[in-house]
Amino acid sequence: MRNTDAIARDWRNWGLGRPFHREMTLTEAGLALGRGTLLSEFEKKGRAAGGLALDGNEARLLSLLTAAYRQPLAGRVIEKIRRAGEIWRAGDKSLAQIHLAFLGLPKIGEADAYRLFLAGTALEKGASPSDLLKALGFPRAARDLEKYNPDQPRVPAGSGRESGQWTSDGAGGANVSRPKHQIIMSDANPTGIVAGAQYAQASQTPVICPKTMTKILKVHGPGALAKYKGKGEFNAEFATPEGIRDLVDRAFAQATPDTVGPGDPNDSVVMFASRFSIDNATGVITRIPVGMSGRGLRVPSVETNTYVVILDSDNNVRTAYPINPADEINPMDPADQANE
Amino acid sequence: MNWKIEQITAIPSVHNGRFDLHPQHGLACLVNGVKTQALYLNGHPCRTWSTEEFPDVWGVRWFSQAQVCLWLVNRNAVLASGTTWTPFSAGRLWDILCANDYIFVTYDDESVTRARPGEIEHNVLAVFSGDRIFRVGLVDLLLANRDNSSPIEINAAYTFNNTIMFVPYPGESVYILDADKKSLTKRDVSFNTVNTVAFSGNDKQAFAIVEYAEQFELVHVDLASGQSQKGDFRALAKELDEAGFKSGAWHFRSSLGGRMIVSDDRQAAFIELF
């Protein structure tokens, strides 16, 4: 066991001198978080397209994320990260970062970065990921990790249809999450399940009552940006009952089964989704703008292909509006304010 | 249900909502200049600021005879007078309603659904004292009442003394929040609260204007029983036409003492309902 003075010295000499990644960032070396902690390296050989070297390292990644975010994350987060790594290696770095942003994870602070550094050091020195989780106070997550099966069904990498993210008819990738403070991560549909079909068994299709539809169209329809102090505004082509219904259905069709449906009665479900089209012949992906994002906390309104749908625990739609994925900043976070 | 249209006042052709009309204090409005914005009180310039310094002052409400509450779209509200400018952190707010001793701040769906517990927007409705100290939030009171509704926005609200009556979204109720007592009372009601655009009244009865399917409806609500009955909006519309309000450009919002404010892009007036 190293003595703690040596670890603290390493942190001062090595950690504090590194760039500070407050959110997961893809670099040439791999996926970085905190003060240069590499959560996963890129594969150096193997698959042609390349990606993050996650196979066999899932438990390590989950334990490090738990250390950084102070909460255990669901294993399915790995598939999102895997996909982001593939996209990054394929050259679309901004889209890869958007995939990471869709995880909805909060930014971390210096204390989190230090804890992550300590966790990385512990793993490097031989601690097991489940030991680390126990030490962090998550014995149940440690047991889950011990049972974690990296060979569980997964959409083959490079298939072009990972997680139902892409379709040729303009459907978008969708990501469902509880409110971000709960950090329950989600993934899209496992292999072999037709998008949307699984919910018919366990959950109902989202309901948009006429009053809610009227409200969404009123406060997020054309003119909302100017009229309502910068609210997100759907383009006219989507700002119809049929258009909103279609956006909701597309988001829901690719949502994660275990995060949609009845749950805590006080809880709500947030679905993020994006509209794309893909040219089957060339593979070129084109973003389909759905509207203008609202005037955000730090960022100006932008034309966006991304939107959120908020459901209650009975799958009633509460609201839907276009968002700028970059506008996910915690206004009460002192570090955020310092960066203004 | 009866009404009177009174105190018709010309307003500068500014974005709707950047003015306030008060039965005693008169007209407060924001007027845009070249790289400047000015606060006018009853036609007189009160103070001017650079839009570089404060680019997003969106709204104004009277707080007292000498003070108005301004809000900036990003994160702050300001209590301002001719000689003072006192910001207070109110988050990314949607609307402000002032009562005798309190400032009620509401947040919209985008702010609320982005907020985490502990952030001011998470309250949906936050009560500040006159010296700008946060007093209580709606979410805390719902929790204390074991009320499992979880609103993401306040549709419409009015104040009466130190109490705010409001319809949350989603919901089919009127809530009464007493800021002095930090108490919350719920009344189930039988009108379309979701599409309510303006709400006014006192502690016994309320009046609502509901916009649905491109039609306005006028509703009277007995707050004791929750029973509601429709009024004749067409008769009110006729009077608004006669008073020179451009049909189709009407904008309604709550005011004090059973009044609503109606405006188009040229003038504003009170509709006193009784």
Coordinates of C-alpha atoms in Angstrom, one line a residue:
Chain A
M1 CA 0.0 0.0 0.0
R2 CA 1.4 3.4 -1.0
N3 CA 1.4 5.9 1.7
T4 CA -1.0 8.7 1.3
D5 CA 1.7 11.4 1.2
A6 CA 3.0 9.9 -2.0
I7 CA -0.4 9.9 -3.5
A8 CA -1.0 13.5 -2.5
R9 CA 2.4 14.4 -4.0
D10 CA 1.5 12.7 -7.3
W11 CA -1.7 14.6 -7.4
R12 CA 0.1 17.9 -6.8
N13 CA 2.9 17.1 -9.3
W14 CA 1.0 15.3 -11.9
G15 CA -2.7 15.7 -11.5
L16 CA -3.0 19.5 -10.9
G17 CA -0.8 20.3 -13.8
R18 CA -3.1 18.5 -16.3
P19 CA -5.9 20.1 -18.2
F20 CA -9.2 19.9 -16.3
H21 CA -12.0 18.0 -18.1
R22 CA -15.1 18.8 -16.2
E23 CA -17.0 16.4 -18.5
M24 CA -16.1 13.3 -20.4
T25 CA -14.0 14.4 -23.3
L26 CA -12.6 12.3 -26.2
T27 CA -8.9 13.0 -26.9
E28 CA -6.4 11.4 -29.2
A29 CA -5.4 9.2 -26.3
G30 CA -8.9 8.1 -25.3
L31 CA -11.7 9.2 -23.0
A32 CA -10.6 11.6 -20.4
L33 CA -12.2 13.0 -17.3
G34 CA -11.0 15.2 -14.5
R35 CA -7.3 16.0 -14.3
G36 CA -6.2 13.8 -17.2
T37 CA -7.6 10.6 -15.9
L38 CA -8.0 8.2 -18.9
L39 CA -11.2 6.3 -18.4
S40 CA -10.5 4.3 -21.5
E41 CA -7.9 4.3 -24.2
F42 CA -8.5 3.9 -27.9
E43 CA -7.9 0.5 -29.4
K44 CA -4.5 0.4 -31.0
K45 CA -5.3 -2.5 -33.3
G46 CA -8.2 -4.7 -34.1
R47 CA -11.4 -3.4 -35.7
A48 CA -10.9 -1.4 -38.8
A49 CA -12.8 1.7 -37.6
G50 CA -11.3 1.5 -34.2
G51 CA -12.9 2.7 -31.0
L52 CA -12.4 2.8 -27.3
A53 CA -10.9 -0.4 -25.9
L54 CA -13.9 -1.2 -23.7
D55 CA -14.2 -4.9 -24.1
G56 CA -13.0 -6.5 -20.8
N57 CA -12.6 -3.1 -19.2
E58 CA -16.3 -2.4 -18.6
A59 CA -16.1 -2.9 -14.8
R60 CA -13.1 -0.6 -14.6
L61 CA -14.9 2.1 -16.5
L62 CA -18.1 1.8 -14.4
S63 CA -16.1 2.0 -11.1
L64 CA -14.2 5.1 -12.2
L65 CA -17.5 6.8 -13.3
T66 CA -19.0 5.9 -9.9
A67 CA -16.0 7.5 -8.2
A68 CA -16.3 10.7 -10.4
Y69 CA -20.1 11.1 -10.2
R70 CA -20.6 9.8 -6.7
Q71 CA -23.3 7.4 -7.8
P72 CA -23.3 4.1 -9.6
L73 CA -24.2 4.3 -13.2
A74 CA -26.1 1.7 -15.1
G75 CA -24.0 -0.6 -17.3
R76 CA -25.8 0.5 -20.4
V77 CA -23.9 3.8 -20.3
I78 CA -21.0 1.9 -21.7
E79 CA -22.8 1.4 -25.0
K80 CA -23.3 5.1 -25.4
I81 CA -19.7 5.7 -24.7
R82 CA -18.7 3.0 -27.1
R83 CA -20.7 4.6 -29.8
A84 CA -19.3 8.0 -29.1
G85 CA -15.8 6.5 -29.4
E86 CA -16.6 5.0 -32.8
I87 CA -18.1 8.2 -34.1
W88 CA -15.0 10.1 -32.9
R89 CA -12.7 7.7 -34.6
A90 CA -14.8 8.0 -37.8
G91 CA -14.1 11.7 -37.8
D92 CA -17.2 13.4 -36.6
K93 CA -15.9 14.7 -33.3
S94 CA -18.7 17.1 -32.6
L95 CA -21.3 14.4 -33.1
A96 CA -19.3 12.2 -30.8
Q97 CA -19.3 14.9 -28.1
I98 CA -23.0 15.3 -28.6
H99 CA -23.5 11.6 -27.8
L100 CA -21.5 12.1 -24.6
A101 CA -23.6 15.2 -23.8
F102 CA -26.8 13.1 -24.2
L103 CA -25.7 11.1 -21.2
G104 CA -26.8 14.1 -19.2
L105 CA -24.1 13.7 -16.7
P106 CA -23.3 16.8 -14.6
K107 CA -19.9 18.4 -14.7
I108 CA -17.5 17.4 -12.1
G109 CA -15.5 19.6 -9.7
E110 CA -12.0 19.5 -8.4
A111 CA -13.0 17.3 -5.5
D112 CA -14.6 14.8 -7.9
A113 CA -11.5 14.9 -10.1
Y114 CA -9.3 14.2 -7.1
R115 CA -11.5 11.3 -6.1
L116 CA -11.3 10.0 -9.6
F117 CA -7.6 10.3 -9.5
L118 CA -7.4 8.3 -6.3
A119 CA -9.7 5.7 -7.8
G120 CA -7.6 5.4 -10.9
T121 CA -4.5 5.0 -8.7
A122 CA -6.1 2.3 -6.6
L123 CA -7.1 0.3 -9.7
E124 CA -3.6 0.8 -11.1
K125 CA -2.2 -0.6 -7.9
G126 CA -4.3 -3.7 -8.0
A127 CA -7.6 -3.0 -6.4
S128 CA -10.5 -4.6 -8.2
P129 CA -13.4 -2.5 -9.5
S130 CA -15.8 -4.1 -7.1
D131 CA -13.5 -3.4 -4.1
L132 CA -13.4 0.2 -5.3
L133 CA -17.2 0.4 -5.3
K134 CA -17.4 -1.1 -1.8
A135 CA -14.8 1.4 -0.6
L136 CA -16.9 4.2 -2.2
G137 CA -19.9 3.0 -0.2
F138 CA -21.8 1.1 -2.9
P139 CA -21.8 -2.5 -1.8
R140 CA -24.9 -3.3 -3.8
A141 CA -23.4 -1.8 -7.0
A142 CA -20.3 -3.8 -6.2
R143 CA -22.3 -7.0 -6.2
D144 CA -24.0 -6.0 -9.5
L145 CA -20.6 -5.3 -11.0
E146 CA -19.4 -8.8 -10.0
K147 CA -22.4 -10.1 -11.9
Y148 CA -22.0 -7.8 -14.8
N149 CA -21.8 -9.7 -18.0
P150 CA -19.9 -7.9 -20.7
D151 CA -21.2 -10.5 -23.2
Q152 CA -24.8 -9.5 -22.8
P153 CA -26.6 -8.9 -26.1
R154 CA -25.3 -5.8 -27.8
V155 CA -25.7 -4.3 -31.2
P156 CA -22.6 -5.2 -33.1
A157 CA -20.2 -2.3 -33.5
G158 CA -20.0 -0.8 -36.9
S159 CA -23.3 -2.2 -38.0
G160 CA -24.5 1.2 -38.9
R161 CA -27.7 0.7 -36.9
E162 CA -26.2 0.8 -33.4
S163 CA -28.9 1.4 -30.8
G164 CA -31.4 2.3 -33.5
Q165 CA -29.7 5.6 -33.8
W166 CA -29.9 6.0 -37.5
T167 CA -32.6 5.3 -40.0
S168 CA -33.0 6.2 -43.6
D169 CA -36.4 7.8 -43.0
G170 CA -35.3 10.6 -40.8
A171 CA -35.9 9.0 -37.4
G172 CA -33.6 10.2 -34.7
G173 CA -31.6 8.7 -31.9
A174 CA -33.3 8.9 -28.6
N175 CA -32.1 8.8 -25.1
V176 CA -34.4 8.6 -22.1
S177 CA -33.4 9.6 -18.7
R178 CA -34.8 10.5 -15.4
P179 CA -34.0 14.0 -14.4
K180 CA -30.3 14.5 -14.6
H181 CA -29.7 14.8 -10.9
Q182 CA -30.6 11.1 -10.6
I183 CA -28.0 10.0 -13.1
I184 CA -29.8 6.9 -14.2
M185 CA -28.3 6.3 -17.6
S186 CA -30.0 4.8 -20.5
D187 CA -29.2 3.1 -23.7
A188 CA -31.3 2.3 -26.7
N189 CA -32.9 -0.9 -27.8
P190 CA -31.0 -4.1 -27.4
T191 CA -30.4 -6.3 -30.4
G192 CA -33.3 -8.3 -31.7
I193 CA -36.0 -6.0 -30.4
V194 CA -37.9 -3.9 -32.8
A195 CA -37.8 -0.3 -31.8
G196 CA -40.9 0.7 -29.9
A197 CA -42.5 -2.7 -30.0
Q198 CA -41.3 -3.7 -26.6
Y199 CA -43.2 -0.9 -24.9
A200 CA -46.5 -2.1 -26.1
Q201 CA -46.1 -5.0 -23.6
A202 CA -45.0 -3.1 -20.6
S203 CA -46.0 0.4 -21.1
Q204 CA -48.5 2.6 -23.0
T205 CA -47.7 5.0 -25.8
P206 CA -47.3 8.5 -24.6
V207 CA -50.6 10.3 -24.3
I208 CA -50.9 13.9 -25.4
C209 CA -54.2 15.3 -24.3
P210 CA -55.7 18.1 -26.5
K211 CA -55.1 20.7 -23.7
T212 CA -51.5 19.7 -23.5
M213 CA -51.1 19.8 -27.2
T214 CA -52.7 23.3 -27.3
K215 CA -50.2 24.4 -24.6
I216 CA -47.2 23.0 -26.3
L217 CA -48.1 24.6 -29.6
K218 CA -48.8 27.9 -27.9
V219 CA -45.7 28.2 -25.8
H220 CA -43.2 26.4 -28.1
G221 CA -44.8 27.0 -31.5
P222 CA -43.7 29.7 -34.1
G223 CA -43.0 33.0 -32.4
A224 CA -42.2 31.5 -29.0
L225 CA -38.6 32.7 -29.1
A226 CA -39.6 36.3 -29.4
K227 CA -42.9 36.3 -27.6
Y228 CA -42.1 34.2 -24.6
K229 CA -38.7 35.5 -23.5
G230 CA -36.7 33.1 -25.5
K231 CA -38.5 29.8 -25.2
G232 CA -37.6 26.9 -27.5
E233 CA -39.5 27.2 -30.7
F234 CA -40.4 24.3 -33.0
N235 CA -40.2 25.1 -36.7
A236 CA -43.6 25.6 -38.4
E237 CA -43.4 22.2 -40.1
F238 CA -43.2 20.5 -36.7
A239 CA -45.5 22.9 -34.8
T240 CA -48.7 21.1 -35.6
P241 CA -50.5 18.4 -33.7
E242 CA -49.3 15.8 -36.2
G243 CA -45.8 17.2 -36.1
I244 CA -45.6 17.1 -32.3
R245 CA -47.2 13.7 -32.1
D246 CA -44.6 12.4 -34.6
L247 CA -41.7 13.9 -32.7
V248 CA -42.9 12.3 -29.5
D249 CA -43.6 9.0 -31.1
R250 CA -40.1 8.9 -32.7
A251 CA -38.5 9.7 -29.4
F252 CA -40.5 7.2 -27.5
A253 CA -40.0 4.5 -30.1
Q254 CA -36.3 4.4 -29.4
A255 CA -36.5 5.0 -25.8
T256 CA -35.1 2.7 -23.1
P257 CA -37.6 0.2 -21.9
D258 CA -36.6 0.2 -18.3
T259 CA -36.7 4.0 -17.9
V260 CA -40.1 4.5 -19.4
G261 CA -43.3 3.7 -17.7
P262 CA -44.7 3.9 -14.2
G263 CA -42.2 4.7 -11.5
D264 CA -42.0 7.1 -8.7
P265 CA -45.3 9.1 -8.9
N266 CA -43.3 12.3 -8.3
D267 CA -40.9 11.5 -11.0
S268 CA -40.8 12.5 -14.6
V269 CA -39.1 11.0 -17.6
V270 CA -37.0 13.0 -19.9
M271 CA -36.5 11.8 -23.5
F272 CA -33.8 13.4 -25.6
A273 CA -34.0 12.8 -29.3
S274 CA -32.4 14.1 -32.5
R275 CA -33.6 14.1 -36.0
F276 CA -31.2 12.9 -38.7
S277 CA -31.4 11.5 -42.2
I278 CA -28.9 9.2 -43.7
D279 CA -28.1 8.6 -47.3
N280 CA -28.0 4.9 -47.7
A281 CA -25.8 5.1 -50.7
T282 CA -23.1 7.4 -49.3
G283 CA -23.7 7.0 -45.6
V284 CA -23.8 10.8 -45.3
I285 CA -25.7 11.9 -42.2
T286 CA -27.7 15.1 -42.4
R287 CA -29.2 16.8 -39.4
I288 CA -32.8 17.8 -39.7
P289 CA -33.5 21.0 -37.8
V290 CA -36.6 20.9 -35.6
G291 CA -36.5 24.4 -34.4
M292 CA -34.6 27.0 -32.4
S293 CA -33.4 26.2 -28.9
G294 CA -34.5 28.5 -26.1
R295 CA -32.4 31.3 -24.9
G296 CA -30.2 29.1 -22.6
L297 CA -28.4 29.7 -19.4
R298 CA -25.1 30.5 -21.1
V299 CA -25.5 29.9 -24.8
P300 CA -27.5 31.8 -27.4
S301 CA -30.4 30.2 -29.2
V302 CA -29.3 28.0 -32.1
E303 CA -30.9 26.1 -34.8
T304 CA -31.1 22.6 -33.5
N305 CA -32.1 19.1 -34.5
T306 CA -32.5 18.0 -30.9
Y307 CA -35.5 18.2 -28.6
V308 CA -36.7 16.9 -25.3
V309 CA -40.0 15.3 -24.4
I310 CA -41.0 15.3 -20.7
L311 CA -43.4 12.5 -19.6
D312 CA -44.9 11.9 -16.3
S313 CA -44.7 8.5 -14.7
D314 CA -47.9 7.5 -16.4
N315 CA -46.5 8.4 -19.8
N316 CA -48.6 11.5 -20.2
V317 CA -46.7 14.1 -22.2
R318 CA -46.1 17.2 -20.1
T319 CA -44.1 19.3 -22.5
A320 CA -41.7 19.1 -25.5
Y321 CA -39.3 21.7 -26.8
P322 CA -36.1 22.0 -28.9
I323 CA -32.9 22.3 -27.0
N324 CA -29.3 23.1 -27.6
P325 CA -27.4 20.1 -26.3
A326 CA -24.6 22.5 -25.1
D327 CA -27.1 24.3 -22.9
E328 CA -26.8 21.8 -20.0
I329 CA -25.1 24.0 -17.4
N330 CA -25.8 24.1 -13.8
P331 CA -26.5 27.7 -12.9
M332 CA -26.0 27.1 -9.2
D333 CA -22.6 25.5 -9.6
P334 CA -20.0 27.9 -8.3
A335 CA -17.5 26.6 -10.8
D336 CA -19.9 27.3 -13.7
Q337 CA -20.4 30.8 -12.5
A338 CA -16.7 31.3 -12.1
N339 CA -16.3 30.4 -15.8
E340 CA -18.7 33.0 -17.0
Chain B
M1 CA -70.4 38.2 -13.9
N2 CA -69.8 41.9 -14.6
W3 CA -66.8 43.9 -15.6
K4 CA -65.6 47.4 -16.3
I5 CA -62.8 48.5 -18.7
E6 CA -61.0 51.4 -17.2
Q7 CA -57.8 53.4 -17.1
I8 CA -57.1 53.0 -20.8
T9 CA -53.5 54.0 -21.2
A10 CA -51.3 54.4 -24.3
I11 CA -48.2 52.3 -24.2
P12 CA -45.1 52.5 -26.3
S13 CA -45.0 50.0 -29.1
V14 CA -42.8 47.6 -27.3
H15 CA -42.8 43.9 -26.8
N16 CA -45.8 42.8 -25.0
G17 CA -45.2 42.4 -21.3
R18 CA -42.5 45.0 -21.0
F19 CA -44.8 47.3 -19.1
D20 CA -46.9 47.2 -16.0
L21 CA -50.0 49.0 -15.1
H22 CA -50.9 49.6 -11.5
P23 CA -54.2 50.9 -10.2
Q24 CA -52.5 53.5 -8.0
H25 CA -48.9 53.8 -9.3
G26 CA -49.7 54.1 -13.0
L27 CA -47.6 53.0 -16.0
A28 CA -44.1 51.6 -15.8
C29 CA -42.5 50.5 -19.1
L30 CA -39.2 49.7 -20.7
V31 CA -38.3 51.6 -23.8
N32 CA -35.4 50.6 -26.1
G33 CA -33.0 53.2 -27.4
V34 CA -29.8 52.9 -29.4
K35 CA -27.7 50.6 -27.3
T36 CA -29.6 51.7 -24.3
Q37 CA -32.8 50.8 -22.5
A38 CA -34.8 53.1 -20.3
L39 CA -37.3 52.7 -17.5
Y40 CA -40.2 55.2 -17.8
L41 CA -42.6 55.8 -15.0
N42 CA -45.8 57.5 -16.0
G43 CA -44.2 58.9 -19.1
H44 CA -41.1 60.2 -17.4
P45 CA -37.6 58.7 -17.8
C46 CA -36.6 57.3 -14.5
R47 CA -33.2 55.7 -15.3
T48 CA -31.3 54.4 -18.4
W49 CA -28.7 51.7 -18.7
S50 CA -26.5 50.3 -21.4
T51 CA -27.7 47.2 -23.2
E52 CA -24.1 46.1 -23.2
E53 CA -24.2 46.1 -19.4
F54 CA -27.8 44.7 -19.1
P55 CA -28.7 43.2 -22.4
D56 CA -31.7 41.2 -21.4
V57 CA -34.1 43.2 -19.2
W58 CA -37.3 41.5 -20.2
G59 CA -40.0 42.6 -17.7
V60 CA -41.1 45.2 -15.2
R61 CA -43.5 45.1 -12.3
W62 CA -44.4 47.7 -9.7
F63 CA -43.3 46.7 -6.3
S64 CA -44.1 49.9 -4.4
Q65 CA -44.8 53.4 -5.3
A66 CA -41.1 54.1 -5.5
Q67 CA -39.7 50.8 -6.7
V68 CA -40.1 48.4 -9.6
C69 CA -38.9 44.9 -10.0
L70 CA -37.1 44.3 -13.3
W71 CA -35.9 40.9 -14.5
L72 CA -33.1 39.8 -16.7
V73 CA -33.6 36.8 -18.8
N74 CA -30.6 35.0 -17.6
R75 CA -30.5 34.8 -13.9
N76 CA -31.3 38.0 -12.0
A77 CA -34.0 40.2 -10.9
V78 CA -33.4 43.8 -9.8
L79 CA -35.3 46.1 -7.5
A80 CA -34.9 49.5 -9.0
S81 CA -35.9 53.0 -8.3
G82 CA -34.7 56.4 -9.6
T83 CA -31.7 56.2 -7.2
T84 CA -31.2 52.5 -6.5
W85 CA -30.4 49.4 -8.5
T86 CA -30.3 46.3 -6.3
P87 CA -29.9 42.9 -8.0
F88 CA -30.9 39.7 -6.4
S89 CA -30.4 36.2 -7.7
A90 CA -33.7 34.7 -8.8
G91 CA -32.5 32.2 -11.4
R92 CA -33.8 31.9 -14.9
L93 CA -37.2 33.2 -14.1
W94 CA -40.4 33.4 -16.1
D95 CA -42.5 35.9 -14.3
I96 CA -42.7 38.1 -11.3
L97 CA -45.7 39.0 -9.2
C98 CA -45.5 41.5 -6.4
A99 CA -47.6 41.5 -3.2
N100 CA -47.5 43.9 -0.3
D101 CA -44.4 42.4 1.4
Y102 CA -43.3 39.7 -1.0
I103 CA -42.0 39.0 -4.4
F104 CA -43.3 35.9 -6.1
V105 CA -41.0 34.5 -8.8
T106 CA -42.2 31.8 -11.2
Y107 CA -40.2 29.5 -13.5
D108 CA -41.2 27.9 -16.8
D109 CA -41.0 24.4 -18.1
E110 CA -37.5 24.7 -19.6
S111 CA -36.0 26.1 -16.4
V112 CA -37.8 23.7 -14.1
T113 CA -37.0 20.6 -16.1
R114 CA -33.3 21.6 -16.3
A115 CA -33.0 22.3 -12.6
R116 CA -31.7 20.0 -9.9
P117 CA -33.0 19.9 -6.3
G118 CA -31.5 22.8 -4.5
E119 CA -31.5 25.1 -7.5
I120 CA -33.9 28.0 -7.3
E121 CA -35.7 27.1 -10.5
H122 CA -36.5 23.7 -9.0
N123 CA -39.1 25.5 -6.8
V124 CA -41.3 26.3 -9.7
L125 CA -42.5 29.2 -7.6
A126 CA -40.2 30.9 -5.2
V127 CA -41.2 33.5 -2.6
F128 CA -38.8 36.3 -1.7
S129 CA -39.2 38.8 1.1
G130 CA -39.1 42.5 0.2
D131 CA -35.5 42.6 1.2
R132 CA -34.8 39.9 -1.4
I133 CA -34.3 37.0 0.9
F134 CA -35.6 33.7 -0.3
R135 CA -38.4 32.7 2.0
V136 CA -40.0 29.5 0.7
G137 CA -40.5 27.5 -2.4
L138 CA -43.6 25.7 -3.8
V139 CA -41.9 22.3 -4.0
D140 CA -41.1 22.4 -0.2
L141 CA -44.7 23.2 0.6
L142 CA -46.0 20.4 -1.7
L143 CA -43.7 18.1 0.1
A144 CA -44.8 19.2 3.5
N145 CA -48.4 18.7 2.4
R146 CA -47.6 15.3 1.0
D147 CA -49.0 16.5 -2.2
N148 CA -47.6 14.3 -5.0
S149 CA -48.3 16.7 -7.8
S150 CA -45.2 17.8 -9.6
P151 CA -45.8 21.0 -11.6
I152 CA -43.3 22.2 -14.2
E153 CA -44.7 25.6 -14.6
I154 CA -47.2 28.2 -13.2
N155 CA -49.8 28.8 -15.8
A156 CA -51.3 31.9 -14.3
A157 CA -51.4 33.6 -11.0
Y158 CA -52.5 36.6 -9.0
T159 CA -51.7 38.1 -5.7
F160 CA -54.1 39.2 -2.9
N161 CA -52.5 40.8 0.2
N162 CA -49.6 38.5 0.9
T163 CA -51.1 35.5 -0.8
I164 CA -50.7 34.2 -4.3
M165 CA -53.4 32.1 -6.0
F166 CA -52.2 30.2 -9.0
V167 CA -52.9 27.3 -11.4
P168 CA -49.9 25.1 -11.9
Y169 CA -49.2 23.1 -15.0
P170 CA -50.1 20.2 -15.1
G171 CA -52.9 20.2 -12.7
E172 CA -56.6 20.8 -12.3
S173 CA -56.5 22.8 -9.1
V174 CA -56.0 26.3 -7.8
Y175 CA -53.4 26.6 -5.1
I176 CA -53.3 29.3 -2.5
L177 CA -49.9 30.1 -1.0
D178 CA -49.9 32.3 2.0
A179 CA -46.4 33.8 2.2
D180 CA -46.9 35.0 5.8
K181 CA -47.8 31.6 7.1
K182 CA -45.8 29.6 4.6
S183 CA -48.9 27.5 4.0
L184 CA -50.3 26.0 0.9
T185 CA -54.0 25.2 0.3
K186 CA -55.4 23.3 -2.7
R187 CA -58.8 23.7 -4.3
D188 CA -59.9 21.3 -7.0
V189 CA -61.7 23.2 -9.7
S190 CA -63.7 22.4 -12.7
F191 CA -62.4 24.6 -15.4
N192 CA -59.6 24.3 -18.0
T193 CA -56.7 25.4 -15.9
V194 CA -54.2 24.1 -18.5
N195 CA -55.0 26.8 -21.0
T196 CA -55.6 29.6 -18.6
V197 CA -53.8 32.8 -19.8
A198 CA -54.9 35.2 -17.1
F199 CA -56.2 34.8 -13.6
S200 CA -57.3 37.4 -11.1
G201 CA -59.6 37.8 -8.1
N202 CA -59.4 37.8 -4.3
D203 CA -59.4 35.2 -1.6
K204 CA -63.1 34.2 -2.2
Q205 CA -63.5 34.2 -5.9
A206 CA -61.3 34.1 -9.0
F207 CA -61.7 35.0 -12.6
A208 CA -59.9 33.3 -15.5
I209 CA -59.5 33.9 -19.2
V210 CA -58.9 30.6 -20.9
E211 CA -57.7 30.3 -24.5
Y212 CA -58.5 27.1 -26.2
A213 CA -58.9 26.2 -29.8
E214 CA -58.2 29.8 -30.7
Q215 CA -61.2 31.0 -28.6
F216 CA -61.2 32.8 -25.4
E217 CA -63.5 31.9 -22.5
L218 CA -64.3 33.8 -19.4
V219 CA -64.7 31.8 -16.2
H220 CA -65.8 32.7 -12.7
V221 CA -64.5 30.4 -9.9
D222 CA -65.8 30.1 -6.4
L223 CA -62.7 29.3 -4.4
A224 CA -64.6 27.8 -1.5
S225 CA -66.4 25.2 -3.5
G226 CA -64.2 25.0 -6.6
Q227 CA -67.3 25.4 -8.8
S228 CA -66.9 27.4 -11.9
Q229 CA -69.3 29.0 -14.4
K230 CA -68.7 30.5 -17.8
G231 CA -69.1 34.2 -18.5
D232 CA -70.0 35.8 -21.7
F233 CA -66.7 36.5 -23.3
R234 CA -68.3 37.7 -26.5
A235 CA -69.9 40.6 -24.7
L236 CA -66.5 41.5 -23.2
A237 CA -64.9 41.2 -26.7
K238 CA -67.4 43.6 -28.1
E239 CA -66.6 46.2 -25.4
L240 CA -62.8 45.7 -26.0
D241 CA -63.5 46.3 -29.7
E242 CA -65.4 49.5 -28.9
A243 CA -62.6 50.6 -26.6
G244 CA -60.2 50.4 -29.5
F245 CA -58.3 47.2 -28.8
K246 CA -57.4 45.5 -32.0
S247 CA -59.2 42.1 -32.2
G248 CA -56.7 39.3 -32.5
A249 CA -53.9 41.3 -30.8
W250 CA -55.3 41.1 -27.3
H251 CA -53.0 40.0 -24.6
F252 CA -54.3 39.4 -21.1
R253 CA -52.5 39.1 -17.9
S254 CA -53.2 39.2 -14.2
S255 CA -53.2 42.3 -12.0
L256 CA -54.3 43.3 -8.5
G257 CA -57.7 43.4 -6.8
G258 CA -59.7 41.3 -9.3
R259 CA -58.3 43.2 -12.2
M260 CA -56.7 41.9 -15.4
I261 CA -54.7 43.9 -17.8
V262 CA -55.6 43.8 -21.4
S263 CA -53.3 45.2 -24.0
D264 CA -52.6 45.3 -27.7
D265 CA -49.5 46.9 -29.3
R266 CA -50.8 50.5 -28.6
Q267 CA -52.7 50.6 -25.4
A268 CA -53.5 48.9 -22.2
A269 CA -56.3 49.0 -19.7
F270 CA -57.7 47.2 -16.7
I271 CA -60.6 44.9 -16.9
E272 CA -62.1 45.0 -13.4
L273 CA -64.2 41.8 -12.8
F274 CA -66.8 41.5 -10.1

